[in-house]
CSV table of C-alpha atoms in Angstrom, one decimal:
chain,number,residue,atom,x,y,z
A,1,MET,CA,120.7,66.7,51.9
A,2,ASN,CA,119.7,65.7,55.4
A,3,PRO,CA,116.4,67.5,56.5
A,4,ILE,CA,118.0,68.6,59.8
A,5,THR,CA,120.8,70.3,57.8
A,6,ASN,CA,118.2,72.1,55.6
A,7,ILE,CA,116.5,73.3,58.7
A,8,LYS,CA,119.7,74.7,60.2
A,9,ASN,CA,120.7,76.4,56.9
A,10,GLN,CA,117.3,78.0,56.6
A,11,ASN,CA,117.5,79.3,60.2
A,12,LYS,CA,121.0,80.7,59.5
A,13,LEU,CA,119.5,82.7,56.6
A,14,ASN,CA,117.0,84.2,59.0
A,15,GLU,CA,119.6,85.0,61.6
A,16,ARG,CA,121.8,86.7,58.9
A,17,GLU,CA,118.8,88.9,57.9
A,18,LEU,CA,118.3,89.9,61.5
A,19,ALA,CA,121.9,90.8,61.9
A,20,MET,CA,121.9,92.9,58.7
A,21,GLY,CA,118.6,94.6,59.8
A,22,ILE,CA,116.6,93.6,56.7
A,23,ALA,CA,114.3,91.2,58.4
A,24,GLY,CA,110.7,92.0,57.5
A,25,ASP,CA,111.6,93.7,54.2
A,26,LEU,CA,110.4,91.3,51.6
A,27,THR,CA,112.2,93.2,48.8
A,28,LYS,CA,115.6,92.3,50.2
A,29,SER,CA,114.7,88.9,51.9
A,30,TRP,CA,115.4,85.5,50.5
A,31,HIS,CA,111.7,84.9,50.6
A,32,GLN,CA,111.4,87.3,47.6
A,33,VAL,CA,112.3,84.4,45.3
A,34,TYR,CA,109.0,82.6,46.1
A,35,LYS,CA,106.8,85.7,45.8
A,36,ASP,CA,104.7,84.1,43.0
A,37,SER,CA,103.9,80.8,44.9
A,38,ALA,CA,101.5,80.4,47.8
A,39,TRP,CA,102.5,76.8,48.3
A,40,ILE,CA,104.7,75.4,51.1
A,41,TYR,CA,106.2,72.0,51.8
A,42,ILE,CA,105.7,70.4,55.2
A,43,GLY,CA,107.8,67.4,56.1
A,44,GLY,CA,108.3,65.4,59.3
A,45,LEU,CA,104.6,65.3,60.1
A,46,PRO,CA,103.4,62.7,62.6
A,47,TYR,CA,101.7,59.8,60.7
A,48,ASP,CA,98.5,60.0,62.7
A,49,LEU,CA,97.6,63.5,61.6
A,50,THR,CA,94.9,64.1,59.0
A,51,GLU,CA,94.4,66.9,56.5
A,52,GLY,CA,92.1,68.6,59.1
A,53,ASP,CA,94.7,68.4,61.8
A,54,VAL,CA,97.4,70.0,59.6
A,55,ILE,CA,95.0,72.8,58.6
A,56,SER,CA,94.2,73.5,62.2
A,57,VAL,CA,97.8,73.9,63.0
A,58,PHE,CA,98.9,76.0,60.0
A,59,SER,CA,95.7,78.1,59.7
A,60,GLN,CA,97.0,80.5,62.4
A,61,TRP,CA,99.2,82.2,59.8
A,62,GLY,CA,96.5,82.6,57.2
A,63,GLU,CA,93.5,81.2,55.3
A,64,VAL,CA,94.3,77.7,53.9
A,65,VAL,CA,92.8,77.1,50.5
A,66,ASN,CA,94.3,73.7,49.5
A,67,ILE,CA,96.2,70.8,50.9
A,68,ASN,CA,97.7,67.6,49.5
A,69,LEU,CA,98.6,65.1,52.2
A,70,ILE,CA,100.7,62.4,50.5
A,71,ARG,CA,99.3,58.9,51.4
A,72,ASP,CA,100.2,55.4,50.5
A,73,ALA,CA,98.3,54.2,47.4
A,74,LYS,CA,97.4,50.8,48.8
A,75,THR,CA,97.0,51.4,52.6
A,76,GLY,CA,95.9,55.1,52.6
A,77,LYS,CA,98.3,55.9,55.4
A,78,SER,CA,100.0,59.2,55.6
A,79,LYS,CA,103.7,59.3,54.4
A,80,GLY,CA,104.5,62.2,56.8
A,81,PHE,CA,104.7,65.1,54.4
A,82,CYS,CA,102.3,67.3,52.5
A,83,PHE,CA,101.9,70.4,50.3
A,84,LEU,CA,99.7,73.3,51.6
A,85,CYS,CA,98.5,76.4,49.8
A,86,TYR,CA,97.5,79.7,51.5
A,87,GLN,CA,95.1,82.3,50.1
A,88,ASP,CA,97.7,85.1,50.7
A,89,GLN,CA,101.4,84.5,49.7
A,90,ARG,CA,102.6,86.5,52.7
A,91,SER,CA,101.2,83.7,55.0
A,92,THR,CA,103.8,81.4,53.5
A,93,VAL,CA,106.6,83.6,54.9
A,94,LEU,CA,105.1,83.5,58.4
A,95,ALA,CA,104.6,79.8,58.3
A,96,VAL,CA,108.2,79.1,57.0
A,97,ASP,CA,109.8,81.4,59.5
A,98,ASN,CA,107.8,80.2,62.6
A,99,PHE,CA,107.2,76.5,61.9
A,100,ASN,CA,110.5,75.4,60.4
A,101,GLY,CA,112.4,73.4,63.0
A,102,MET,CA,109.4,73.3,65.4
A,103,GLU,CA,108.5,70.1,67.3
A,104,LEU,CA,105.0,68.7,66.8
A,105,LEU,CA,104.1,65.6,68.8
A,106,LYS,CA,107.8,64.9,69.4
A,107,ARG,CA,108.7,65.2,65.7
A,108,MET,CA,110.7,68.0,64.1
A,109,LEU,CA,108.9,69.8,61.2
A,110,ARG,CA,110.6,71.0,58.1
A,111,VAL,CA,108.7,73.8,56.4
A,112,ASP,CA,109.9,75.4,53.1
A,113,HIS,CA,108.6,77.3,50.1
A,114,VAL,CA,107.6,75.5,46.9
A,115,GLU,CA,108.5,77.6,43.9
A,116,GLU,CA,106.5,75.6,41.3
A,117,TYR,CA,103.9,73.2,42.7
A,118,LYS,CA,102.9,70.4,40.3
A,119,VAL,CA,99.4,69.0,40.5
A,120,PRO,CA,99.6,65.3,41.1
A,121,LYS,CA,98.8,63.1,38.1
A,122,TYR,CA,95.6,61.2,38.3
A,123,LYS,CA,95.8,57.4,38.5
A,124,GLU,CA,93.4,55.2,36.8
A,125,ASP,CA,92.4,53.4,40.0
A,126,ALA,CA,91.8,56.7,42.1
A,127,ASP,CA,88.3,57.1,43.3
A,128,GLU,CA,86.2,60.2,42.9
A,129,GLU,CA,86.7,61.5,46.5
A,130,THR,CA,90.5,61.3,46.0
A,131,LYS,CA,90.3,63.2,42.7
A,132,ARG,CA,88.1,65.9,44.4
A,133,LEU,CA,90.6,66.3,47.2
A,134,TRP,CA,93.5,66.6,44.7
A,135,GLU,CA,91.6,69.3,42.8
A,136,LYS,CA,90.0,71.3,45.6
A,137,GLY,CA,91.6,70.2,48.8
A,138,CYS,CA,89.8,69.9,52.1
A,139,ALA,CA,90.3,73.5,53.3
A,140,PRO,CA,87.1,75.5,54.3
A,141,GLU,CA,85.6,77.3,51.4
A,142,ALA,CA,85.2,81.1,51.5
A,143,ILE,CA,81.7,82.2,52.4
A,144,GLU,CA,80.1,84.4,49.8
A,145,LEU,CA,77.7,87.0,51.1
A,146,PRO,CA,74.5,87.6,49.1
A,147,ASP,CA,73.8,90.9,47.4
A,148,MET,CA,71.9,93.3,49.7
A,149,ASP,CA,69.8,96.4,48.9
A,150,GLU,CA,70.1,99.7,50.7
A,151,SER,CA,67.5,98.9,53.4
A,152,GLN,CA,69.2,95.7,54.3
A,153,ILE,CA,72.6,97.5,54.5
A,154,LYS,CA,71.1,100.1,56.9
A,155,LYS,CA,69.7,97.3,59.1
A,156,ALA,CA,73.0,95.6,59.1
A,157,LYS,CA,74.8,98.8,60.1
A,158,LYS,CA,72.3,99.4,62.9
A,159,ARG,CA,72.8,95.9,64.2
A,160,LEU,CA,76.6,96.3,64.0
A,161,LYS,CA,76.3,99.6,66.0
A,162,LYS,CA,74.3,97.9,68.7
A,163,GLN,CA,76.8,95.1,69.0
A,164,GLN,CA,79.6,97.6,69.2
A,165,GLN,CA,77.8,99.5,72.0
A,166,ALA,CA,77.2,96.2,73.9
A,167,ILE,CA,80.9,95.4,73.6
A,168,ALA,CA,81.8,98.9,74.9
A,169,GLY,CA,79.5,98.4,77.9
A,170,LEU,CA,81.1,95.0,78.6
A,171,GLU,CA,84.6,96.7,78.4
A,172,GLN,CA,83.4,99.4,80.9
A,173,ASP,CA,82.1,96.7,83.3
A,174,ASP,CA,85.5,95.1,83.0
A,175,GLU,CA,87.2,98.4,83.9
A,176,ILE,CA,84.9,98.7,87.0
A,177,LEU,CA,85.8,95.2,88.0
A,178,MET,CA,89.5,95.9,87.6
A,179,GLU,CA,89.1,99.0,89.8
A,180,VAL,CA,87.3,97.0,92.5
A,181,LYS,CA,90.1,94.4,92.4
A,182,LYS,CA,92.7,97.1,92.7
A,183,ALA,CA,90.9,98.6,95.7
A,184,LYS,CA,90.7,95.2,97.4
A,185,LYS,CA,94.4,94.7,96.8
A,186,ILE,CA,95.2,98.1,98.3
A,187,ALA,CA,92.9,97.4,101.3
A,188,LYS,CA,94.6,94.0,101.8
A,189,LYS,CA,98.1,95.6,101.8
A,190,GLU,CA,97.0,98.3,104.3
A,191,LYS,CA,95.6,95.6,106.6
A,192,LYS,CA,98.9,93.7,106.5
A,193,LYS,CA,100.8,96.9,107.1
A,194,ALA,CA,98.5,97.8,110.1
A,195,LYS,CA,99.1,94.2,111.5
A,196,LYS,CA,102.8,94.6,111.2
A,197,GLU,CA,102.8,98.0,112.9
A,198,LYS,CA,100.6,96.5,115.7
A,199,LYS,CA,103.2,93.7,116.2
A,200,LYS,CA,106.0,96.3,116.4
A,201,GLU,CA,104.1,98.4,118.9
A,202,LYS,CA,103.5,95.3,121.0
A,203,LYS,CA,107.2,94.5,121.0
A,204,ARG,CA,108.0,98.1,122.0
A,205,LEU,CA,105.5,98.0,124.9
A,206,LYS,CA,107.0,94.7,126.2
A,207,LYS,CA,110.5,96.4,126.2
A,208,GLU,CA,109.1,99.4,128.0
A,209,LEU,CA,107.4,97.2,130.6
A,210,LYS,CA,110.6,95.3,131.1
A,211,ALA,CA,112.5,98.6,131.7
A,212,ARG,CA,109.9,99.7,134.2
A,213,LYS,CA,110.1,96.4,136.1
A,214,ALA,CA,113.9,96.9,136.3
A,215,GLU,CA,113.3,100.4,137.8
A,216,ASN,CA,110.6,99.5,140.2
A,217,PRO,CA,110.4,95.7,140.9
A,218,ASP,CA,107.8,96.1,143.7
A,219,GLY,CA,105.2,97.8,141.5
A,220,ASP,CA,101.8,96.5,140.4
A,221,TRP,CA,102.9,95.2,137.0
A,222,ASN,CA,99.6,93.6,136.1
A,223,MET,CA,98.0,97.1,136.0
A,224,GLU,CA,101.1,98.6,134.4
A,225,GLY,CA,100.9,95.9,131.6
A,226,LYS,CA,97.2,96.8,131.0
A,227,LEU,CA,98.0,100.5,130.8
A,228,LEU,CA,100.8,99.8,128.3
A,229,ASP,CA,98.6,97.6,126.1
A,230,VAL,CA,96.2,100.4,125.5
A,231,GLY,CA,98.8,103.2,125.6
A,232,ALA,CA,97.5,104.8,128.8
A,233,LYS,CA,99.6,106.5,131.4
A,234,SER,CA,97.3,106.2,134.4
A,235,GLU,CA,94.0,104.7,135.5
A,236,ALA,CA,92.2,108.0,134.8
A,237,ASP,CA,93.3,107.7,131.1
A,238,LEU,CA,92.2,104.1,131.1
A,239,TYR,CA,88.7,104.4,132.7
A,240,GLY,CA,87.9,108.1,132.3
A,241,GLU,CA,85.6,110.0,134.7
A,242,ASN,CA,82.8,107.5,134.8
A,243,ALA,CA,81.8,106.8,138.4
A,244,HIS,CA,81.1,103.2,137.5
A,245,PHE,CA,84.8,102.5,137.5
A,246,ASP,CA,85.4,103.8,141.0
A,247,PHE,CA,84.9,100.3,142.4
A,248,GLY,CA,83.6,101.3,145.9
A,249,LYS,CA,86.0,104.2,146.5
A,250,LYS,CA,84.8,106.7,149.0
A,251,VAL,CA,83.7,110.0,147.5
A,252,GLU,CA,83.4,113.1,149.6
A,253,GLU,CA,79.9,114.5,149.4
A,254,LYS,CA,79.6,118.3,149.0
A,255,GLY,CA,77.3,120.1,151.4
A,256,LYS,CA,74.2,121.7,150.2
A,257,GLU,CA,74.4,125.5,149.7
A,258,TRP,CA,70.9,126.1,151.0
A,259,ASN,CA,68.9,125.1,154.1
A,260,GLU,CA,66.3,122.6,152.8
A,261,ARG,CA,62.9,123.0,154.4
A,262,PRO,CA,61.8,119.7,156.0
A,263,ASP,CA,58.3,118.3,155.8
A,264,PHE,CA,56.5,119.5,159.0
A,265,GLU,CA,54.0,116.7,158.9
A,266,LYS,CA,56.5,113.8,158.5
A,267,ALA,CA,59.8,115.1,159.9
A,268,ASP,CA,61.0,114.6,163.5
A,269,TRP,CA,60.4,117.6,165.8
A,270,ARG,CA,64.2,117.9,166.5
A,271,ILE,CA,64.9,118.3,162.8
A,272,ILE,CA,62.2,121.0,162.6
A,273,GLU,CA,63.6,122.9,165.6
A,274,GLN,CA,67.1,122.7,164.1
A,275,TRP,CA,65.8,124.0,160.8
A,276,LYS,CA,64.1,127.0,162.6
A,277,ILE,CA,67.4,127.9,164.4
A,278,ILE,CA,69.4,127.8,161.1
A,279,ARG,CA,66.6,129.8,159.4
A,280,GLU,CA,66.7,132.5,162.0
A,281,ALA,CA,70.5,132.7,161.7
A,282,GLU,CA,70.2,133.1,157.9
A,283,LYS,CA,67.6,135.9,158.4
A,284,ALA,CA,69.9,137.7,160.7
A,285,ALA,CA,72.8,137.4,158.3
A,286,LYS,CA,70.6,138.8,155.5
A,287,ALA,CA,69.3,141.6,157.7
A,288,ALA,CA,72.9,142.6,158.4
A,289,LYS,CA,73.6,142.8,154.7
A,290,GLY,CA,70.5,144.9,154.1
A,291,GLU,CA,68.7,142.1,152.2
A,292,THR,CA,65.1,141.1,152.7
A,293,THR,CA,64.4,138.3,155.0
A,294,GLU,CA,61.0,137.2,153.6
A,295,ALA,CA,61.1,133.9,151.9
A,296,TRP,CA,58.1,134.7,149.7
A,297,GLY,CA,56.2,137.7,148.6
A,298,GLU,CA,52.5,137.9,149.4
A,299,ASP,CA,50.8,134.7,148.0
A,300,LYS,CA,53.7,134.4,145.5
A,301,GLY,CA,54.5,130.8,146.3
A,302,TYR,CA,50.9,129.6,146.6
A,303,LEU,CA,48.7,131.5,144.1
A,304,PRO,CA,49.1,131.6,140.4
A,305,ASN,CA,49.2,135.0,138.6
A,306,ARG,CA,45.7,134.6,137.0
A,307,ILE,CA,44.1,134.4,140.5
A,308,ARG,CA,46.1,137.4,141.8
A,309,ARG,CA,45.0,139.5,138.9
A,310,ASN,CA,41.4,138.7,139.5
A,311,ASN,CA,41.8,139.7,143.2
């Protein structure tokens, strides 16, 4: 039968099991017939692949313990098919279901169970290396751990515990990094959102400025535009109460509430006479109110308390 027809028939069996709801139940599957054999047949292999290449591809479904890649007796070139044995028979089910009909280096693979695998007959002209490959295959051998006493077992457990703690610390660091990345993403989104809102506000201000121009075409629109940009309604809102922003505007000075005494040694005599007149008027006003007209008590403005006490 044509290999492609075999591939299609096999895939139909798998589809039928899926439709019936028995996929994965080996007691009811067609794979149950081959439960006693861990060998599979692989056909349609690219001719350049070696035993190691085939093991690398098929070892993802289980531990490979033996392989027999059929080669030409004279040239030693691969004939494009082989027999492969897994350590666990369940691996054959995975390999057949997943690799049958798969393309490998532009060639379609045909993978099927082998019910009874026959060991190849030795030939008289076969060399020792070929005989060894036929008997043992080229799959990696299982590593046998040496016997350990109780002290060595305790040390191994401690070492394993430290490794697990180190792995847990790395996982925690990964979680922190993920949180930092999430925070950065959130900050980036908020920044974009603020930028969009700023653009919308700018458009709104332009429309408002346009409406104001239509209402008052003779206004100072340079200043109005500045006020709109910052969301202010007047210059007071824009500059505040700082006198630095008055720009030479005249400010009315408030008069002093008291009559400041001039320096008699430096002031002009007219200013001194004027001060005396104002001072007499203040005394008269205080006397009318019944208040004292003396500016200072006796020696109060000139002598400290410690001197007055001594006197």
